[in-house]
PDB file of C-alpha atoms in Angstrom:
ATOM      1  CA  UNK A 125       5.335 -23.533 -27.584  1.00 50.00           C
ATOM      2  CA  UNK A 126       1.786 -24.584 -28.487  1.00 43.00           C
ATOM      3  CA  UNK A 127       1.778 -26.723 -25.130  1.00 50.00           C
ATOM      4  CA  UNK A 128       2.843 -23.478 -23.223  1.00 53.00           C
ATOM      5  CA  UNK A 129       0.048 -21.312 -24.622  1.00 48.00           C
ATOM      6  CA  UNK A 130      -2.640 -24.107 -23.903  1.00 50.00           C
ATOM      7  CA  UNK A 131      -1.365 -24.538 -20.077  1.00 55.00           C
ATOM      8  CA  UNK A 132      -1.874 -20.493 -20.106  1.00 52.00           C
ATOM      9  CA  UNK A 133      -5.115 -20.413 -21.376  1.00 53.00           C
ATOM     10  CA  UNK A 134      -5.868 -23.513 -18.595  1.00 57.00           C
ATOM     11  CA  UNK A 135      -5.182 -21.334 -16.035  1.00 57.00           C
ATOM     12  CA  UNK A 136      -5.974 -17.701 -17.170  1.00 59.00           C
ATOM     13  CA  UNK A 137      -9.052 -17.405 -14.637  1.00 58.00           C
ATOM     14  CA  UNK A 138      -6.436 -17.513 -11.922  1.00 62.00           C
ATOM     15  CA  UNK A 139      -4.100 -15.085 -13.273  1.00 63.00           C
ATOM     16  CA  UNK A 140      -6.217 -12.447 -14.905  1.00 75.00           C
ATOM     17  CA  UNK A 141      -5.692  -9.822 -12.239  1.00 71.00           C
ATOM     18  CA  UNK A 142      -1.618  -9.793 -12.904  1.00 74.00           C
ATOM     19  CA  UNK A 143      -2.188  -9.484 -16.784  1.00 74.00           C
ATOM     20  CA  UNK A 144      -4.648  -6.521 -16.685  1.00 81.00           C
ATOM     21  CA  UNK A 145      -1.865  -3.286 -15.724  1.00 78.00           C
ATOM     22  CA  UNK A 146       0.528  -5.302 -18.499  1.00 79.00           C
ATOM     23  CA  UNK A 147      -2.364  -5.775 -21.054  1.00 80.00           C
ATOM     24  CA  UNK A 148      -3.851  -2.535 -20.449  1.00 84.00           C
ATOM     25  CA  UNK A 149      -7.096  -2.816 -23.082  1.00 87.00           C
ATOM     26  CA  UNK A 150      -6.033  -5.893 -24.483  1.00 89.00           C
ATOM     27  CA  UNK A 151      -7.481  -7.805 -22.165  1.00 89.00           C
ATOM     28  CA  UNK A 152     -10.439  -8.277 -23.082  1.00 93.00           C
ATOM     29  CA  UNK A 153      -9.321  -9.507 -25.926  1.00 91.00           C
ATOM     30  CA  UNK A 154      -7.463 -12.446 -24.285  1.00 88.00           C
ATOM     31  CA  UNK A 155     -11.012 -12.948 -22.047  1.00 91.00           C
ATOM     32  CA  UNK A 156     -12.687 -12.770 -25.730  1.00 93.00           C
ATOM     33  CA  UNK A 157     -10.275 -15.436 -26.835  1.00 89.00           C
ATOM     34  CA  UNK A 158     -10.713 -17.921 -24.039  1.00 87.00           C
ATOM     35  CA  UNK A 159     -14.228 -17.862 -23.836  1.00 90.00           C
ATOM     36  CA  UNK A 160     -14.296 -18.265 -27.693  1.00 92.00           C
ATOM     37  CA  UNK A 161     -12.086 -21.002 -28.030  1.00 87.00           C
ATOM     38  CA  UNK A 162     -13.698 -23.076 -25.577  1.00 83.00           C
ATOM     39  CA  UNK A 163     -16.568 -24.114 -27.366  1.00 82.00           C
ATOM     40  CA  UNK A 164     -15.871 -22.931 -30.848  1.00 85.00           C
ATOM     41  CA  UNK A 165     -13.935 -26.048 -31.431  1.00 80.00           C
ATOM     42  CA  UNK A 166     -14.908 -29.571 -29.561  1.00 71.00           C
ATOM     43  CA  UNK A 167     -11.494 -30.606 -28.773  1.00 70.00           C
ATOM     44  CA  UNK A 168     -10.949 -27.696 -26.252  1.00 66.00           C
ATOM     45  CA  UNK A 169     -13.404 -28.023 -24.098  1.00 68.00           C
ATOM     46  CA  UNK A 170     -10.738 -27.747 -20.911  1.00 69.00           C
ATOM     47  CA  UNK A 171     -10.543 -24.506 -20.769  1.00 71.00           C
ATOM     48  CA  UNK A 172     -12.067 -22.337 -17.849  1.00 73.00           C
ATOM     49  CA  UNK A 173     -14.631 -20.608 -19.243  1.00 76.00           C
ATOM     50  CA  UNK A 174     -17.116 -20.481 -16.433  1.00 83.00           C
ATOM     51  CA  UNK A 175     -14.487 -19.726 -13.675  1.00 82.00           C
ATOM     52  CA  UNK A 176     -13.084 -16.981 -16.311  1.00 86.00           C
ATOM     53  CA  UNK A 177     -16.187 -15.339 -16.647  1.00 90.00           C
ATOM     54  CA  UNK A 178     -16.836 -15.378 -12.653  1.00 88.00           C
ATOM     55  CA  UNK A 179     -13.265 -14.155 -12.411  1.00 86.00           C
ATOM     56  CA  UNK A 180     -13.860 -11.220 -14.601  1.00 89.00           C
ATOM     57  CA  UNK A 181     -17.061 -10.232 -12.902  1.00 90.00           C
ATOM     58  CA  UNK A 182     -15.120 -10.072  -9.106  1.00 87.00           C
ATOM     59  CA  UNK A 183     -12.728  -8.253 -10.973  1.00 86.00           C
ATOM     60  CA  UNK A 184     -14.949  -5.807 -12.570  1.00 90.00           C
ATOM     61  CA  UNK A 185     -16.864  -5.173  -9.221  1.00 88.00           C
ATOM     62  CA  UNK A 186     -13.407  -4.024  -7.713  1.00 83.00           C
ATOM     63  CA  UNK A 187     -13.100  -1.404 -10.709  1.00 87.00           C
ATOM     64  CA  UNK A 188     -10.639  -3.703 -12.698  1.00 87.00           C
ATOM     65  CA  UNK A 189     -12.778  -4.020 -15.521  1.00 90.00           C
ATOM     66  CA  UNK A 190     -15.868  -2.700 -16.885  1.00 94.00           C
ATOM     67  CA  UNK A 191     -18.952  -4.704 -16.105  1.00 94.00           C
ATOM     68  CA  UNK A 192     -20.772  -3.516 -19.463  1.00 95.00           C
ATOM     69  CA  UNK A 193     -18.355  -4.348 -21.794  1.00 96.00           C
ATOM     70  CA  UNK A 194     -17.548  -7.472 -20.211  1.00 96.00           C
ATOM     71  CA  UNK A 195     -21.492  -8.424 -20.039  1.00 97.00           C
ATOM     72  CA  UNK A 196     -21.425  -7.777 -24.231  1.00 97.00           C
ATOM     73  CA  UNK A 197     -18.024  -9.358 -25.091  1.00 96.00           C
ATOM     74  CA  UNK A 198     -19.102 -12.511 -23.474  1.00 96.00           C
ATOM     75  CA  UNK A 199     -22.081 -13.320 -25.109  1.00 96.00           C
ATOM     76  CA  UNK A 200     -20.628 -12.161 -28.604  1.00 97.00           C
ATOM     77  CA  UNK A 201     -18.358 -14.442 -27.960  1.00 95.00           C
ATOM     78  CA  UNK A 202     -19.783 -17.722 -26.687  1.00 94.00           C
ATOM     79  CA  UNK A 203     -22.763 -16.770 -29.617  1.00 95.00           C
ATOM     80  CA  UNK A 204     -20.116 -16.893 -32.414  1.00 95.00           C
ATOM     81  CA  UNK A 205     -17.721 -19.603 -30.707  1.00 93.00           C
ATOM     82  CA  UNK A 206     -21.103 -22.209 -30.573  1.00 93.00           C
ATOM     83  CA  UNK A 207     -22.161 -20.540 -34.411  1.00 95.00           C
ATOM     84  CA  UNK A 208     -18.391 -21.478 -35.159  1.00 93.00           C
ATOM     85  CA  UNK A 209     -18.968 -24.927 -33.826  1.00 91.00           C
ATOM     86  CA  UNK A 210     -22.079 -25.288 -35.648  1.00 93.00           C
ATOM     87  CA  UNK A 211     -20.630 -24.851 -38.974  1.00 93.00           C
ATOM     88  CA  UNK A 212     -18.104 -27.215 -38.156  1.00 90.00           C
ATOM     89  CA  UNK A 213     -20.285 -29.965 -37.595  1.00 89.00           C
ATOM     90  CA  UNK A 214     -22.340 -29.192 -40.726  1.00 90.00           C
ATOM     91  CA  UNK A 215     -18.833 -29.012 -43.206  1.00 89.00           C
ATOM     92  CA  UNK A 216     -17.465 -32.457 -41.532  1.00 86.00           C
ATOM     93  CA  UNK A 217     -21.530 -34.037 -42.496  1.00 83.00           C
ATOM     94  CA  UNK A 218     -20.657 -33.124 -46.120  1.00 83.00           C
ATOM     95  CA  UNK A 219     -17.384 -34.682 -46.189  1.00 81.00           C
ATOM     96  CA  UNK A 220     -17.970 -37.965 -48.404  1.00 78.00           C
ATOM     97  CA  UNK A 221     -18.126 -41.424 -46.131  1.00 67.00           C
ATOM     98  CA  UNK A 222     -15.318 -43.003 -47.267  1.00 68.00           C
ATOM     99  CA  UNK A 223     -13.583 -40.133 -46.265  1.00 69.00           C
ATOM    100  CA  UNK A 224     -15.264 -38.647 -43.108  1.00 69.00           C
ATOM    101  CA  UNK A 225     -13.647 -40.648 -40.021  1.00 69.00           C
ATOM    102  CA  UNK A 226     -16.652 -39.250 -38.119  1.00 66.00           C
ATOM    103  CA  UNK A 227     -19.050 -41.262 -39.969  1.00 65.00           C
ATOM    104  CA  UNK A 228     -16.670 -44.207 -39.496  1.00 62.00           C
ATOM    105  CA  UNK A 229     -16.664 -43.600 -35.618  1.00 64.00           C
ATOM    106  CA  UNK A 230     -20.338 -42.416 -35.365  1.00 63.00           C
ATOM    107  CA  UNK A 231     -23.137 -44.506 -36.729  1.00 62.00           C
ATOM    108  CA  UNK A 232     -25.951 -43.351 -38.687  1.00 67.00           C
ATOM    109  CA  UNK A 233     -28.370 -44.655 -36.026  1.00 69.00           C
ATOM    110  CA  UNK A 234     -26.485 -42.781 -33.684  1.00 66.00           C
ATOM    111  CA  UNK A 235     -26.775 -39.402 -35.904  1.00 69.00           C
ATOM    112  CA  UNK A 236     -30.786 -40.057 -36.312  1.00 72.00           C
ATOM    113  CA  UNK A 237     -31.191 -40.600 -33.117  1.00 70.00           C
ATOM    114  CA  UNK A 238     -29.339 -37.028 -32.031  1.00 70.00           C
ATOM    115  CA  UNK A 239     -31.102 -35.296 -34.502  1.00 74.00           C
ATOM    116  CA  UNK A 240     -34.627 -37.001 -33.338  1.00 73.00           C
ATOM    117  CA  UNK A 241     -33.136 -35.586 -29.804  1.00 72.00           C
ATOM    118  CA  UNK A 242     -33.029 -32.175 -31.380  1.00 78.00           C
ATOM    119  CA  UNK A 243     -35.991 -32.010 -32.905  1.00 75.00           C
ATOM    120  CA  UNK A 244     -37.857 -32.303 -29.406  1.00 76.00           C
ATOM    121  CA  UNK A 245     -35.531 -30.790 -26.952  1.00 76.00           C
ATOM    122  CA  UNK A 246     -34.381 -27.946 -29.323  1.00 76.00           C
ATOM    123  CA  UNK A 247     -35.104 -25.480 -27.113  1.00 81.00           C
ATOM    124  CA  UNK A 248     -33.868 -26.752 -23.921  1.00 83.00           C
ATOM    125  CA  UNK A 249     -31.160 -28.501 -25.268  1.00 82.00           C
ATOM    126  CA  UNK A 250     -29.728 -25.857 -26.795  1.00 87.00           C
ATOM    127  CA  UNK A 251     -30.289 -23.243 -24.471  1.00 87.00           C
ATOM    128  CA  UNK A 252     -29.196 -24.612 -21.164  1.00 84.00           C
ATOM    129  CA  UNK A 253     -26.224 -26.907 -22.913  1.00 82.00           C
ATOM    130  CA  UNK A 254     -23.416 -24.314 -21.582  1.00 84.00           C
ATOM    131  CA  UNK A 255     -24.304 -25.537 -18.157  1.00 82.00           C
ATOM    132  CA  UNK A 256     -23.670 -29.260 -18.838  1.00 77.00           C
ATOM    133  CA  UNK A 257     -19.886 -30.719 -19.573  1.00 72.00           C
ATOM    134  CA  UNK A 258     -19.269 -32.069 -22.681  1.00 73.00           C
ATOM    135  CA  UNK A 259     -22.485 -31.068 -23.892  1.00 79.00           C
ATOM    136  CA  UNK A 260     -21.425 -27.482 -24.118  1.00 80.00           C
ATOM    137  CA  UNK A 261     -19.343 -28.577 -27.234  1.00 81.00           C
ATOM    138  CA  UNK A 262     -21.330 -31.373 -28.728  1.00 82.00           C
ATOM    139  CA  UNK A 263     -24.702 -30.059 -28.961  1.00 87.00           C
ATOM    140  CA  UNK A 264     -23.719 -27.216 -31.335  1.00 89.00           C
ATOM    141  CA  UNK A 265     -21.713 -29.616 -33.319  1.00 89.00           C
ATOM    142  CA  UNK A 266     -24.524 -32.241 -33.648  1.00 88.00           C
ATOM    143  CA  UNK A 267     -26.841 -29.369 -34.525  1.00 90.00           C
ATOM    144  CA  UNK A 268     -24.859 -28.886 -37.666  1.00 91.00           C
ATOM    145  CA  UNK A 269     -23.935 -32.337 -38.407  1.00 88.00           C
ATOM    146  CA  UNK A 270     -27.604 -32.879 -38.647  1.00 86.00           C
ATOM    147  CA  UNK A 271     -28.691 -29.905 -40.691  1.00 87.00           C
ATOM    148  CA  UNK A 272     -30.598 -28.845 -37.865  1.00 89.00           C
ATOM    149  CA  UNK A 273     -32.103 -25.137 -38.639  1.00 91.00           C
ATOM    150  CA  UNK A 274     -29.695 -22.493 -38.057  1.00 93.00           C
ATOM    151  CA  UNK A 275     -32.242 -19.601 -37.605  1.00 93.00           C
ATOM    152  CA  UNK A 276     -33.616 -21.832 -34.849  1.00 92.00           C
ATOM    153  CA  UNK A 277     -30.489 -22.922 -33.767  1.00 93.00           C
ATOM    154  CA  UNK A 278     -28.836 -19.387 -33.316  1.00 94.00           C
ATOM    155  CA  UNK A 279     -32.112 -17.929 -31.693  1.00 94.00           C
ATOM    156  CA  UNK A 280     -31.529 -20.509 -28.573  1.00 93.00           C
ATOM    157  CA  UNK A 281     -28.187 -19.835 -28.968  1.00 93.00           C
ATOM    158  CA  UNK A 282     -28.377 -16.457 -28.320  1.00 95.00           C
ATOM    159  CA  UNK A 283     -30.499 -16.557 -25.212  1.00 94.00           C
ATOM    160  CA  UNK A 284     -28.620 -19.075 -23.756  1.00 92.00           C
ATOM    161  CA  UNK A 285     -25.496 -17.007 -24.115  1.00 95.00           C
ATOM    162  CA  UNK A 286     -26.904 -14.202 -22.436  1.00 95.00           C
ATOM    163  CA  UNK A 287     -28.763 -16.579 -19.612  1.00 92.00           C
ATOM    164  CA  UNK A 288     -24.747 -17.852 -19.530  1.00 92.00           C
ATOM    165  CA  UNK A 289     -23.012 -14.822 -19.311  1.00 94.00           C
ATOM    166  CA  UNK A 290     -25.459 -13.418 -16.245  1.00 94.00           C
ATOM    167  CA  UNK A 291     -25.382 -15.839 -14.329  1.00 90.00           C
ATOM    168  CA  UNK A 292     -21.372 -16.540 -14.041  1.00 90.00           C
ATOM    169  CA  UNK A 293     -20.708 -12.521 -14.264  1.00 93.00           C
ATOM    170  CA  UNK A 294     -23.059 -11.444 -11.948  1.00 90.00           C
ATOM    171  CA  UNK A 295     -22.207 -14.467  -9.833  1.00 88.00           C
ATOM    172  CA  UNK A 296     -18.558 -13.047  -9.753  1.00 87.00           C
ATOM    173  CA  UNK A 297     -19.861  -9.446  -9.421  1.00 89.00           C
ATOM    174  CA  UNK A 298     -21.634 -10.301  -6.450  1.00 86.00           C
ATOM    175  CA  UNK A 299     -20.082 -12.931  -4.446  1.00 81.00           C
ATOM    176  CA  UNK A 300     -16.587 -12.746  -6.066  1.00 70.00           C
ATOM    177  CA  UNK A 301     -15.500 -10.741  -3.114  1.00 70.00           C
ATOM    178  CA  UNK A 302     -17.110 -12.178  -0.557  1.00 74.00           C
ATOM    179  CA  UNK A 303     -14.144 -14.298   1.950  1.00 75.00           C
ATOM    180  CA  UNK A 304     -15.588 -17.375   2.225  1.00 71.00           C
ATOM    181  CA  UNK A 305     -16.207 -17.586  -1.560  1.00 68.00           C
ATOM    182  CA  UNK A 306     -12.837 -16.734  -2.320  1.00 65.00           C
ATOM    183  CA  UNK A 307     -11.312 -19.262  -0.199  1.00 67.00           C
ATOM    184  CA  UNK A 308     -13.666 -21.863  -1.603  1.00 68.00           C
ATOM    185  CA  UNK A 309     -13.942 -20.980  -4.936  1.00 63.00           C
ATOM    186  CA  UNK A 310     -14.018 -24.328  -6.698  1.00 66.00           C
ATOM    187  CA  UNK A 311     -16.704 -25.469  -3.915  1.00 73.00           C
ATOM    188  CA  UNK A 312     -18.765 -21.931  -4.695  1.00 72.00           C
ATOM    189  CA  UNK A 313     -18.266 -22.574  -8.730  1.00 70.00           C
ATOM    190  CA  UNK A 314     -19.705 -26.112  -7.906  1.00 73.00           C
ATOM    191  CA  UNK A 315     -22.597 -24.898  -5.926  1.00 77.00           C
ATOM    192  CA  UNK A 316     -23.752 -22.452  -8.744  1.00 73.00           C
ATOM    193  CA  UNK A 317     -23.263 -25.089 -11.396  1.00 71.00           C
ATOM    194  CA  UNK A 318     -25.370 -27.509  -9.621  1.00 74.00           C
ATOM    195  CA  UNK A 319     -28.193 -24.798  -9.162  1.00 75.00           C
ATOM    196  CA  UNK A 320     -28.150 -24.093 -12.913  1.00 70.00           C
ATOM    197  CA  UNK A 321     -27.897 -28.137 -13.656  1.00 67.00           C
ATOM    198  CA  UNK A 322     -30.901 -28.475 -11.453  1.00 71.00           C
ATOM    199  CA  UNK A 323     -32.604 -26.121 -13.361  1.00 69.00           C
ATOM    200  CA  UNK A 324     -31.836 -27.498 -16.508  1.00 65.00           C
ATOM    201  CA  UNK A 325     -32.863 -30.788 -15.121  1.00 67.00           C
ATOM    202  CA  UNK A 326     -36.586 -29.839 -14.889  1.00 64.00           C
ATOM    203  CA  UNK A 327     -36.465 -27.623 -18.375  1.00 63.00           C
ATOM    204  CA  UNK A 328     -35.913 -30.881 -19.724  1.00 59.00           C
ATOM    205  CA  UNK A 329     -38.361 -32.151 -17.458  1.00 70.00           C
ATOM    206  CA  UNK A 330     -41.101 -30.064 -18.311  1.00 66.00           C
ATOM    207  CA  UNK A 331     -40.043 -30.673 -21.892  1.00 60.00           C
ATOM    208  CA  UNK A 332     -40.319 -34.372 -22.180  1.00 59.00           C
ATOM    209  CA  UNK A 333     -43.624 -34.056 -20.703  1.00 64.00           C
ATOM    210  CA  UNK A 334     -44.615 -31.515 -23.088  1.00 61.00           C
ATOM    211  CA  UNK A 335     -43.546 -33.973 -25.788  1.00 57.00           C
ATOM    212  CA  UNK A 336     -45.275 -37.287 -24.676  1.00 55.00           C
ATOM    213  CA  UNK A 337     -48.697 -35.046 -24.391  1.00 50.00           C
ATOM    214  CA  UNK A 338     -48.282 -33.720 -28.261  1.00 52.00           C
ATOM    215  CA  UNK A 339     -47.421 -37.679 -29.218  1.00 53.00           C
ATOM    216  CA  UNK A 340     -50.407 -39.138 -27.814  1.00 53.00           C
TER     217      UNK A 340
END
């Protein structure tokens, strides 16, 4: 049963458009539960949140769903699914040593050496992490393993939901439709996540240069 439900929520960006008559309303809280799950635990990073969130935008500019709502339930829930997996991380760091297999996989060195990465890529780290596998999951974890602020932390958090959100929504909204996208859709999800990682590339860029100016 629980194997069923995860191979559904694997493949609900390709089958959203036959759930919405059934659903009625409802669906948006199955898109609200996809998107959430995805990062609010680090084990489930599979799922399809960016194609679901492209989806939903093609949908919504054919009148299936409302763009608005859609636009706000997303970053509510990628904000609370990466808060989620912030507290996480920060409950597992006060689980005692001898105890905490995390500690026994993880070194400390390894731990100080995150956090130092925190400390000077805060912003862009957190920010733009959506946009980079495995780093979508991790880097709100680590920020509570390490104590890392939360006020900071959720401020970064929140723009890079919204920064998220627009880009794969209005990607869908305005390209969703378009032929050649939808008969290349992994290829045109590829293209925009490059784009975006390129970006990110030279935040981090800029960053690190920022960084080695304030250390001299």
């Amino acid at each position: 049963m629980l194997l069923e439900i995860i191979q559904f929520l694997r493949e609900i960006d390709q089958v959203i458009f036959h759930y919405i008559e059934e659903l009625g309303i409802y669906i948006y809280l199955l898109l609200f539960a996809v998107v959430f799950t995805k990062t609010a635990f680090v084990i489930l990073t599979f799922l399809p949140g960016d194609s679901t969130v492209f989806t939903s935008g093609t949908l919504a500019a054919l009148g299936k769903l409302d763009l608005i709502v859609l636009f706000i339930l997303f970053i509510v829930a990628t904000t609370l699914a990466d808060s989620n997996n912030y507290f996480i991380g920060r409950s597992i760091r006060k689980i005692p040593a001898q105890h905490n297999l995390f500690m026994k996989i993880v070194s400390e060195d390894k731990v100080q050496k995150a956090q130092h990465f925190l400390e000077n890529y805060d912003r862009v780290a957190i920010t733009f992490s959506r946009f980079v596998p495995l780093m979508r999951t991790m880097t709100p974890f680590i920020s509570g393993y390490t104590n890392f602020s939360y006020s900071t932390f959720l401020r970064y958090n929140f723009v890079g939901a919204i920064i998220w959100t627009t880009v794969w929504l209005a990607g869908g909204f305005v390209l969703g439709n378009v032929p050649w996208v939808e008969d290349n859709l992994v290829l045109t999800l590829g293209i925009i996540s490059v784009i975006v990682f390129g970006i990110t590339g030279f935040a981090y860029i800029k960053q690190f240069r920022k960084t080695q100016v304030a250390t001299k």
